[in-house]
mmCIF file of C-alpha atoms and ligand atoms in Angstrom:
data_model
loop_
_atom_site.group_PDB
_atom_site.id
_atom_site.type_symbol
_atom_site.label_atom_id
_atom_site.label_comp_id
_atom_site.label_asym_id
_atom_site.label_seq_id
_atom_site.Cartn_x
_atom_site.Cartn_y
_atom_site.Cartn_z
ATOM 1 C CA UNK A 1 -1.966 -112.216 124.775
ATOM 2 C CA UNK A 2 1.833 -113.509 123.316
ATOM 3 C CA UNK A 3 2.878 -110.871 120.648
ATOM 4 C CA UNK A 4 4.725 -111.680 117.988
ATOM 5 C CA UNK A 5 8.327 -110.586 116.958
ATOM 6 C CA UNK A 6 8.983 -108.494 113.473
ATOM 7 C CA UNK A 7 11.521 -106.596 113.386
ATOM 8 C CA UNK A 8 10.781 -102.752 113.365
ATOM 9 C CA UNK A 9 8.149 -103.178 114.670
ATOM 10 C CA UNK A 10 6.643 -102.132 117.855
ATOM 11 C CA UNK A 11 3.282 -103.687 118.796
ATOM 12 C CA UNK A 12 1.506 -102.875 122.009
ATOM 13 C CA UNK A 13 -1.897 -104.617 123.613
ATOM 14 C CA UNK A 14 -3.787 -101.961 124.103
ATOM 15 C CA UNK A 15 -7.288 -104.345 125.289
ATOM 16 C CA UNK A 16 -7.778 -107.800 124.853
ATOM 17 C CA UNK A 17 -7.110 -108.439 121.142
ATOM 18 C CA UNK A 18 -6.637 -104.478 120.200
ATOM 19 C CA UNK A 19 -2.921 -103.737 119.095
ATOM 20 C CA UNK A 20 -1.425 -100.642 118.490
ATOM 21 C CA UNK A 21 0.903 -101.012 115.245
ATOM 22 C CA UNK A 22 4.216 -98.488 114.618
ATOM 23 C CA UNK A 23 6.472 -98.636 112.205
ATOM 24 C CA UNK A 24 10.572 -97.795 113.224
ATOM 25 C CA UNK A 25 11.712 -97.618 110.087
ATOM 26 C CA UNK A 26 10.139 -95.722 107.562
ATOM 27 C CA UNK A 27 11.020 -95.248 104.617
ATOM 28 C CA UNK A 28 10.332 -91.541 104.754
ATOM 29 C CA UNK A 29 9.842 -89.269 107.824
ATOM 30 C CA UNK A 30 6.410 -88.557 106.858
ATOM 31 C CA UNK A 31 5.495 -91.552 105.424
ATOM 32 C CA UNK A 32 3.944 -93.714 108.364
ATOM 33 C CA UNK A 33 1.300 -93.477 111.194
ATOM 34 C CA UNK A 34 0.471 -95.702 113.811
ATOM 35 C CA UNK A 35 -2.682 -97.563 114.066
ATOM 36 C CA UNK A 36 -5.010 -99.823 115.686
ATOM 37 C CA UNK A 37 -5.396 -103.673 114.584
ATOM 38 C CA UNK A 38 -9.059 -105.380 115.540
ATOM 39 C CA UNK A 39 -8.668 -108.593 115.556
ATOM 40 C CA UNK A 40 -11.735 -110.616 115.054
ATOM 41 C CA UNK A 41 -13.534 -111.812 118.039
ATOM 42 C CA UNK A 42 -16.809 -114.205 118.564
ATOM 43 C CA UNK A 43 -19.803 -111.528 118.539
ATOM 44 C CA UNK A 44 -17.847 -108.472 117.508
ATOM 45 C CA UNK A 45 -16.271 -107.984 114.060
ATOM 46 C CA UNK A 46 -15.020 -111.923 112.408
ATOM 47 C CA UNK A 47 -12.176 -110.315 110.446
ATOM 48 C CA UNK A 48 -9.457 -107.908 111.282
ATOM 49 C CA UNK A 49 -9.997 -104.395 110.992
ATOM 50 C CA UNK A 50 -6.903 -102.262 110.323
ATOM 51 C CA UNK A 51 -7.672 -98.549 112.073
ATOM 52 C CA UNK A 52 -4.907 -95.944 110.104
ATOM 53 C CA UNK A 53 -2.735 -98.050 110.231
ATOM 54 C CA UNK A 54 -0.088 -96.689 107.195
ATOM 55 C CA UNK A 55 3.110 -98.778 106.997
ATOM 56 C CA UNK A 56 4.982 -99.987 103.981
ATOM 57 C CA UNK A 57 4.098 -103.148 102.223
ATOM 58 C CA UNK A 58 6.396 -106.223 104.424
ATOM 59 C CA UNK A 59 5.205 -104.841 107.398
ATOM 60 C CA UNK A 60 1.361 -105.186 105.870
ATOM 61 C CA UNK A 61 2.531 -108.836 104.541
ATOM 62 C CA UNK A 62 3.619 -110.154 107.941
ATOM 63 C CA UNK A 63 0.779 -108.494 109.474
ATOM 64 C CA UNK A 64 -1.546 -110.237 107.246
ATOM 65 C CA UNK A 65 0.052 -113.357 107.714
ATOM 66 C CA UNK A 66 -0.399 -112.907 111.252
ATOM 67 C CA UNK A 67 -3.653 -111.437 111.716
ATOM 68 C CA UNK A 68 -5.835 -111.887 108.160
ATOM 69 C CA UNK A 69 -7.260 -111.896 106.543
ATOM 70 C CA UNK A 70 -7.917 -108.161 107.048
ATOM 71 C CA UNK A 71 -11.122 -107.260 105.143
ATOM 72 C CA UNK A 72 -11.198 -103.142 106.132
ATOM 73 C CA UNK A 73 -9.136 -100.347 106.467
ATOM 74 C CA UNK A 74 -10.532 -97.308 108.051
ATOM 75 C CA UNK A 75 -7.813 -94.486 106.833
ATOM 76 C CA UNK A 76 -8.593 -91.376 109.402
ATOM 77 C CA UNK A 77 -7.503 -88.336 106.462
ATOM 78 C CA UNK A 78 -5.482 -87.158 103.639
ATOM 79 C CA UNK A 79 -2.574 -86.297 104.344
ATOM 80 C CA UNK A 80 0.879 -88.230 103.296
ATOM 81 C CA UNK A 81 1.388 -90.236 106.655
ATOM 82 C CA UNK A 82 -2.006 -91.450 106.334
ATOM 83 C CA UNK A 83 -2.496 -92.460 102.506
ATOM 84 C CA UNK A 84 0.620 -92.831 100.908
ATOM 85 C CA UNK A 85 0.665 -97.478 101.566
ATOM 86 C CA UNK A 86 -3.356 -97.335 102.248
ATOM 87 C CA UNK A 87 -2.745 -99.092 98.239
ATOM 88 C CA UNK A 88 -1.267 -101.854 99.829
ATOM 89 C CA UNK A 89 -3.993 -103.174 102.308
ATOM 90 C CA UNK A 90 -6.680 -102.441 99.136
ATOM 91 C CA UNK A 91 -3.966 -105.296 97.720
ATOM 92 C CA UNK A 92 -4.293 -108.195 100.234
ATOM 93 C CA UNK A 93 -8.433 -108.158 99.468
ATOM 94 C CA UNK A 94 -8.966 -105.343 102.194
ATOM 95 C CA UNK A 95 -12.199 -103.024 101.433
ATOM 96 C CA UNK A 96 -10.743 -99.492 102.165
ATOM 97 C CA UNK A 97 -12.796 -96.555 104.248
ATOM 98 C CA UNK A 98 -12.270 -92.460 104.176
ATOM 99 C CA UNK A 99 -13.709 -89.706 105.022
ATOM 100 C CA UNK A 100 -15.316 -87.416 102.175
ATOM 101 C CA UNK A 101 -13.893 -85.450 100.494
ATOM 102 C CA UNK A 102 -10.614 -86.459 101.049
ATOM 103 C CA UNK A 103 -11.154 -90.258 100.745
ATOM 104 C CA UNK A 104 -10.555 -88.915 97.112
ATOM 105 C CA UNK A 105 -6.855 -87.858 97.600
ATOM 106 C CA UNK A 106 -6.262 -91.814 97.993
ATOM 107 C CA UNK A 107 -7.537 -92.351 94.574
ATOM 108 C CA UNK A 108 -5.902 -89.972 92.521
ATOM 109 C CA UNK A 109 -2.611 -87.371 93.521
ATOM 110 C CA UNK A 110 -4.186 -84.792 91.542
ATOM 111 C CA UNK A 111 -6.988 -85.219 93.851
ATOM 112 C CA UNK A 112 -4.115 -84.463 96.733
ATOM 113 C CA UNK A 113 -2.604 -81.540 94.841
ATOM 114 C CA UNK A 114 -5.601 -79.439 94.439
ATOM 115 C CA UNK A 115 -7.718 -80.092 97.339
ATOM 116 C CA UNK A 116 -4.825 -79.585 99.626
ATOM 117 C CA UNK A 117 -4.409 -76.019 97.661
ATOM 118 C CA UNK A 118 -0.185 -76.757 96.699
ATOM 119 C CA UNK A 119 -1.416 -75.939 93.470
ATOM 120 C CA UNK A 120 -2.118 -72.582 94.693
ATOM 121 C CA UNK A 121 1.898 -72.665 94.996
ATOM 122 C CA UNK A 122 4.012 -75.759 93.770
ATOM 123 C CA UNK A 123 4.017 -77.184 90.079
ATOM 124 C CA UNK A 124 2.493 -80.269 90.340
ATOM 125 C CA UNK A 125 5.793 -82.703 89.956
ATOM 126 C CA UNK A 126 7.347 -81.252 93.110
ATOM 127 C CA UNK A 127 4.242 -82.648 95.426
ATOM 128 C CA UNK A 128 4.483 -85.935 92.889
ATOM 129 C CA UNK A 129 8.343 -86.127 93.597
ATOM 130 C CA UNK A 130 7.552 -85.765 97.447
ATOM 131 C CA UNK A 131 4.622 -88.309 97.150
ATOM 132 C CA UNK A 132 6.732 -91.146 95.332
ATOM 133 C CA UNK A 133 9.547 -90.631 97.983
ATOM 134 C CA UNK A 134 7.048 -90.945 100.717
ATOM 135 C CA UNK A 135 5.625 -94.467 98.379
ATOM 136 C CA UNK A 136 2.619 -92.942 97.195
ATOM 137 C CA UNK A 137 0.573 -95.123 95.155
ATOM 138 C CA UNK A 138 -3.587 -94.544 94.217
ATOM 139 C CA UNK A 139 -6.330 -96.752 95.476
ATOM 140 C CA UNK A 140 -8.476 -97.797 92.908
ATOM 141 C CA UNK A 141 -11.842 -97.755 95.027
ATOM 142 C CA UNK A 142 -12.993 -96.057 98.171
ATOM 143 C CA UNK A 143 -15.872 -96.218 100.038
ATOM 144 C CA UNK A 144 -15.986 -92.277 101.433
ATOM 145 C CA UNK A 145 -17.958 -92.162 104.820
ATOM 146 C CA UNK A 146 -18.783 -88.484 105.840
ATOM 147 C CA UNK A 147 -16.503 -87.398 109.547
ATOM 148 C CA UNK A 148 -18.742 -88.045 112.801
ATOM 149 C CA UNK A 149 -20.869 -91.249 110.773
ATOM 150 C CA UNK A 150 -20.934 -94.770 112.923
ATOM 151 C CA UNK A 151 -19.419 -96.981 110.755
ATOM 152 C CA UNK A 152 -20.667 -100.641 111.742
ATOM 153 C CA UNK A 153 -18.785 -103.997 111.301
ATOM 154 C CA UNK A 154 -20.505 -106.855 111.776
ATOM 155 C CA UNK A 155 -21.289 -106.617 115.135
ATOM 156 C CA UNK A 156 -19.193 -103.984 115.834
ATOM 157 C CA UNK A 157 -19.319 -100.388 115.806
ATOM 158 C CA UNK A 158 -16.631 -97.710 115.152
ATOM 159 C CA UNK A 159 -17.864 -94.349 116.034
ATOM 160 C CA UNK A 160 -15.949 -91.458 113.657
ATOM 161 C CA UNK A 161 -15.528 -87.788 115.339
ATOM 162 C CA UNK A 162 -14.879 -85.218 113.358
ATOM 163 C CA UNK A 163 -11.382 -83.193 114.308
ATOM 164 C CA UNK A 164 -11.861 -80.394 111.816
ATOM 165 C CA UNK A 165 -8.612 -78.284 112.477
ATOM 166 C CA UNK A 166 -5.619 -80.265 110.851
ATOM 167 C CA UNK A 167 -7.722 -81.037 107.458
ATOM 168 C CA UNK A 168 -11.174 -80.668 107.178
ATOM 169 C CA UNK A 169 -12.183 -84.448 107.140
ATOM 170 C CA UNK A 170 -9.844 -85.556 109.615
ATOM 171 C CA UNK A 171 -11.334 -88.281 112.589
ATOM 172 C CA UNK A 172 -10.559 -89.795 115.599
ATOM 173 C CA UNK A 173 -12.321 -93.114 116.438
ATOM 174 C CA UNK A 174 -14.056 -94.112 119.426
ATOM 175 C CA UNK A 175 -14.026 -97.764 120.398
ATOM 176 C CA UNK A 176 -17.423 -97.513 122.901
ATOM 177 C CA UNK A 177 -16.962 -101.871 123.850
ATOM 178 C CA UNK A 178 -13.455 -101.306 124.778
ATOM 179 C CA UNK A 179 -13.421 -97.456 125.466
ATOM 180 C CA UNK A 180 -9.976 -97.151 123.067
ATOM 181 C CA UNK A 181 -9.862 -93.157 121.559
ATOM 182 C CA UNK A 182 -7.794 -92.813 118.967
ATOM 183 C CA UNK A 183 -7.373 -89.281 118.028
ATOM 184 C CA UNK A 184 -5.129 -89.435 115.118
ATOM 185 C CA UNK A 185 -3.213 -86.790 114.028
ATOM 186 C CA UNK A 186 -4.825 -84.258 116.819
ATOM 187 C CA UNK A 187 -1.261 -83.455 117.926
ATOM 188 C CA UNK A 188 -0.182 -85.378 120.916
ATOM 189 C CA UNK A 189 3.155 -87.307 118.891
ATOM 190 C CA UNK A 190 5.333 -88.376 121.796
ATOM 191 C CA UNK A 191 6.710 -91.873 120.768
ATOM 192 C CA UNK A 192 7.735 -91.697 124.094
ATOM 193 C CA UNK A 193 7.002 -89.730 127.198
ATOM 194 C CA UNK A 194 10.430 -87.830 127.669
ATOM 195 C CA UNK A 195 10.195 -87.114 124.149
ATOM 196 C CA UNK A 196 8.616 -84.214 122.808
ATOM 197 C CA UNK A 197 7.135 -84.234 119.019
ATOM 198 C CA UNK A 198 5.913 -81.711 116.942
ATOM 199 C CA UNK A 199 2.780 -81.247 118.466
ATOM 200 C CA UNK A 200 -0.838 -79.917 116.469
ATOM 201 C CA UNK A 201 -0.070 -79.404 113.054
ATOM 202 C CA UNK A 202 -1.412 -77.010 111.401
ATOM 203 C CA UNK A 203 1.017 -76.672 108.019
ATOM 204 C CA UNK A 204 -2.221 -75.934 105.270
ATOM 205 C CA UNK A 205 -4.443 -73.276 104.424
ATOM 206 C CA UNK A 206 -7.463 -74.830 105.441
ATOM 207 C CA UNK A 207 -6.352 -75.761 108.408
ATOM 208 C CA UNK A 208 -7.112 -73.688 111.571
ATOM 209 C CA UNK A 209 -5.788 -73.240 115.015
ATOM 210 C CA UNK A 210 -8.785 -71.829 116.509
ATOM 211 C CA UNK A 211 -10.304 -74.777 115.780
ATOM 212 C CA UNK A 212 -7.376 -77.372 116.725
ATOM 213 C CA UNK A 213 -8.054 -76.145 120.593
ATOM 214 C CA UNK A 214 -11.670 -76.476 119.559
ATOM 215 C CA UNK A 215 -10.921 -80.222 119.092
ATOM 216 C CA UNK A 216 -8.081 -80.711 121.660
ATOM 217 C CA UNK A 217 -11.249 -79.263 124.247
ATOM 218 C CA UNK A 218 -13.790 -81.656 122.287
ATOM 219 C CA UNK A 219 -10.798 -84.845 122.377
ATOM 220 C CA UNK A 220 -10.680 -84.015 126.583
ATOM 221 C CA UNK A 221 -14.032 -84.002 127.173
ATOM 222 C CA UNK A 222 -14.735 -87.449 125.685
ATOM 223 C CA UNK A 223 -11.567 -88.804 127.043
ATOM 224 C CA UNK A 224 -12.398 -88.158 130.781
ATOM 225 C CA UNK A 225 -15.676 -88.947 130.131
ATOM 226 C CA UNK A 226 -15.848 -91.835 128.044
ATOM 227 C CA UNK A 227 -11.897 -93.491 127.901
ATOM 228 C CA UNK A 228 -10.140 -95.292 129.097
ATOM 229 C CA UNK A 229 -7.469 -96.379 126.509
ATOM 230 C CA UNK A 230 -5.941 -93.055 124.349
ATOM 231 C CA UNK A 231 -3.556 -94.053 121.377
ATOM 232 C CA UNK A 232 -3.259 -91.934 118.582
ATOM 233 C CA UNK A 233 -0.970 -91.786 115.013
ATOM 234 C CA UNK A 234 2.759 -90.963 116.370
ATOM 235 C CA UNK A 235 2.716 -91.690 120.134
ATOM 236 C CA UNK A 236 2.315 -93.914 123.137
ATOM 237 C CA UNK A 237 -0.943 -95.843 124.708
ATOM 238 C CA UNK A 238 -2.295 -92.944 127.455
ATOM 239 C CA UNK A 239 -4.560 -94.087 130.024
ATOM 240 C CA UNK A 240 -7.364 -92.285 131.936
ATOM 241 C CA UNK A 241 -7.120 -90.115 134.139
ATOM 242 C CA UNK A 242 -3.753 -88.992 132.679
ATOM 243 C CA UNK A 243 -4.338 -85.782 131.002
ATOM 244 C CA UNK A 244 -0.737 -84.804 130.070
ATOM 245 C CA UNK A 245 -1.382 -85.256 126.436
ATOM 246 C CA UNK A 246 -3.928 -82.366 126.449
ATOM 247 C CA UNK A 247 -1.936 -80.048 128.246
ATOM 248 C CA UNK A 248 0.797 -81.412 125.950
ATOM 249 C CA UNK A 249 -0.417 -80.293 122.932
ATOM 250 C CA UNK A 250 -2.636 -76.685 124.175
ATOM 251 C CA UNK A 251 1.828 -75.724 125.291
ATOM 252 C CA UNK A 252 3.009 -76.572 121.579
ATOM 253 C CA UNK A 253 0.482 -73.979 120.427
ATOM 254 C CA UNK A 254 1.641 -71.257 122.595
ATOM 255 C CA UNK A 255 4.657 -71.840 122.581
ATOM 256 C CA UNK A 256 5.252 -71.711 118.475
ATOM 257 C CA UNK A 257 3.056 -68.434 118.545
ATOM 258 C CA UNK A 258 6.174 -67.152 121.091
ATOM 259 C CA UNK A 259 8.235 -68.550 118.476
ATOM 260 C CA UNK A 260 7.019 -66.361 116.062
ATOM 261 C CA UNK A 261 6.249 -63.116 117.962
ATOM 262 C CA UNK A 262 9.441 -63.518 119.510
ATOM 263 C CA UNK A 263 11.012 -63.945 115.045
ATOM 264 C CA UNK A 264 8.643 -60.257 114.884
ATOM 265 C CA UNK A 265 9.737 -58.346 117.713
ATOM 266 C CA UNK A 266 13.509 -59.135 117.818
ATOM 267 C CA UNK A 267 14.232 -58.836 113.944
ATOM 268 C CA UNK A 268 11.768 -55.769 114.363
ATOM 269 C CA UNK A 269 10.134 -56.513 110.526
ATOM 270 C CA UNK A 270 8.613 -53.393 109.705
ATOM 271 C CA UNK A 271 7.831 -54.647 106.044
ATOM 272 C CA UNK A 272 3.776 -53.835 105.449
ATOM 273 C CA UNK A 273 2.809 -56.467 103.395
ATOM 274 C CA UNK A 274 2.501 -60.164 105.677
ATOM 275 C CA UNK A 275 3.900 -62.105 102.171
ATOM 276 C CA UNK A 276 7.566 -60.149 102.952
ATOM 277 C CA UNK A 277 7.450 -60.966 106.794
ATOM 278 C CA UNK A 278 6.719 -65.114 105.634
ATOM 279 C CA UNK A 279 9.221 -65.119 103.286
ATOM 280 C CA UNK A 280 12.115 -63.431 106.198
ATOM 281 C CA UNK A 281 10.467 -65.655 108.647
ATOM 282 C CA UNK A 282 11.150 -68.777 106.591
ATOM 283 C CA UNK A 283 14.717 -67.849 106.495
ATOM 284 C CA UNK A 284 15.196 -67.901 110.019
ATOM 285 C CA UNK A 285 13.878 -72.377 110.108
ATOM 286 C CA UNK A 286 11.552 -71.712 113.446
ATOM 287 C CA UNK A 287 9.890 -74.692 112.955
ATOM 288 C CA UNK A 288 11.562 -76.831 110.320
ATOM 289 C CA UNK A 289 15.430 -77.036 109.216
ATOM 290 C CA UNK A 290 15.915 -76.612 106.054
ATOM 291 C CA UNK A 291 20.046 -75.829 105.108
ATOM 292 C CA UNK A 292 20.031 -79.011 104.653
ATOM 293 C CA UNK A 293 16.767 -80.504 102.737
ATOM 294 C CA UNK A 294 17.349 -79.910 98.832
ATOM 295 C CA UNK A 295 14.253 -80.205 95.476
ATOM 296 C CA UNK A 296 10.882 -81.265 96.078
ATOM 297 C CA UNK A 297 11.461 -81.715 100.283
ATOM 298 C CA UNK A 298 12.822 -78.357 100.799
ATOM 299 C CA UNK A 299 9.872 -77.092 98.425
ATOM 300 C CA UNK A 300 7.074 -79.080 100.456
ATOM 301 C CA UNK A 301 8.505 -78.545 103.756
ATOM 302 C CA UNK A 302 8.728 -74.598 102.556
ATOM 303 C CA UNK A 303 4.973 -74.486 102.266
ATOM 304 C CA UNK A 304 3.861 -76.273 105.003
ATOM 305 C CA UNK A 305 5.768 -74.175 107.248
ATOM 306 C CA UNK A 306 4.373 -70.762 105.595
ATOM 307 C CA UNK A 307 0.899 -71.592 106.908
ATOM 308 C CA UNK A 308 1.968 -72.855 109.799
ATOM 309 C CA UNK A 309 3.461 -69.148 110.521
ATOM 310 C CA UNK A 310 1.015 -67.805 108.407
ATOM 311 C CA UNK A 311 -1.660 -68.771 110.870
ATOM 312 C CA UNK A 312 0.246 -67.238 114.205
ATOM 313 C CA UNK A 313 0.869 -64.033 112.214
ATOM 314 C CA UNK A 314 -3.160 -63.823 112.059
ATOM 315 C CA UNK A 315 -3.464 -64.512 116.070
ATOM 316 C CA UNK A 316 -0.637 -62.196 116.552
ATOM 317 C CA UNK A 317 -1.364 -59.000 118.932
ATOM 318 C CA UNK A 318 2.023 -57.826 117.779
ATOM 319 C CA UNK A 319 1.677 -58.527 113.740
ATOM 320 C CA UNK A 320 -1.790 -57.139 114.461
ATOM 321 C CA UNK A 321 -0.493 -53.506 115.954
ATOM 322 C CA UNK A 322 2.952 -53.446 113.485
ATOM 323 C CA UNK A 323 0.013 -53.913 110.658
ATOM 324 C CA UNK A 324 -1.742 -50.670 111.945
ATOM 325 C CA UNK A 325 1.461 -48.680 113.122
HETATM 326 ZN ZN1 LIG B 401 -2.283 -85.618 109.708
#
């Protein structure tokens, strides 16, 4: 298929009539994610479907001019890089689908604020400022589905697969006809084979490292047994039997644990309270360089990193021994 050239969009053909789209110049670091465009095909879907493609308005318009009308957009979970531009798909007439209960986060930012526990530590206006920087606007109407449900569009079935370690409603997708497995935000975030990303993300109270590890195992099994292609929210296309994405994700989690354990040992942090230790570790910028960040951006990164650190503290043998002594 001849692919269109649109400035700042990378379009890759995954299989016949299914494209992976990536925006290269996001307004803000966390404001976009890659997704699939499922083009119309006889005996399949009559109109184009956007699978979790969260990109800015001008690019949605360009794609809609070429491949539209886009009848449906399916969001994978309620994190900002998956919800902030979804209103644009609604504006061009698409029905919006999202997993319950994070579907509510697309309707109103207060739901996002409370749902992810920002309200326990940050004022609403900080989160609001951060969300607006990313381009967030609420949608008017969302069709909620349950993680794990199969969604049907004309004669086309899309299986959603629950991967709750990252966020409780987070789903991946399996397209059985084309054997494409889109793992969404499971943690394979390498833009190119030679470039590393952050890896699995668990910077919220509700996220769970042990569940992430289970999700990675479950995804690996699905990939080995059923899929030809693996795509994700922030990476290139991987073909079966290349299992490097799973190795990469496990390694990232292991290395993050080492980072926290080393910092604990090296600085012999003997304070009894977990909160004090988290504060000290946050100052070390173990995960995010925060020195140049200011205002709302600093506060949100600090909030995320505090949860990443806490999750690793709770898994740290060294921390446990320290607490007991
Ligand atoms: Zn996410």
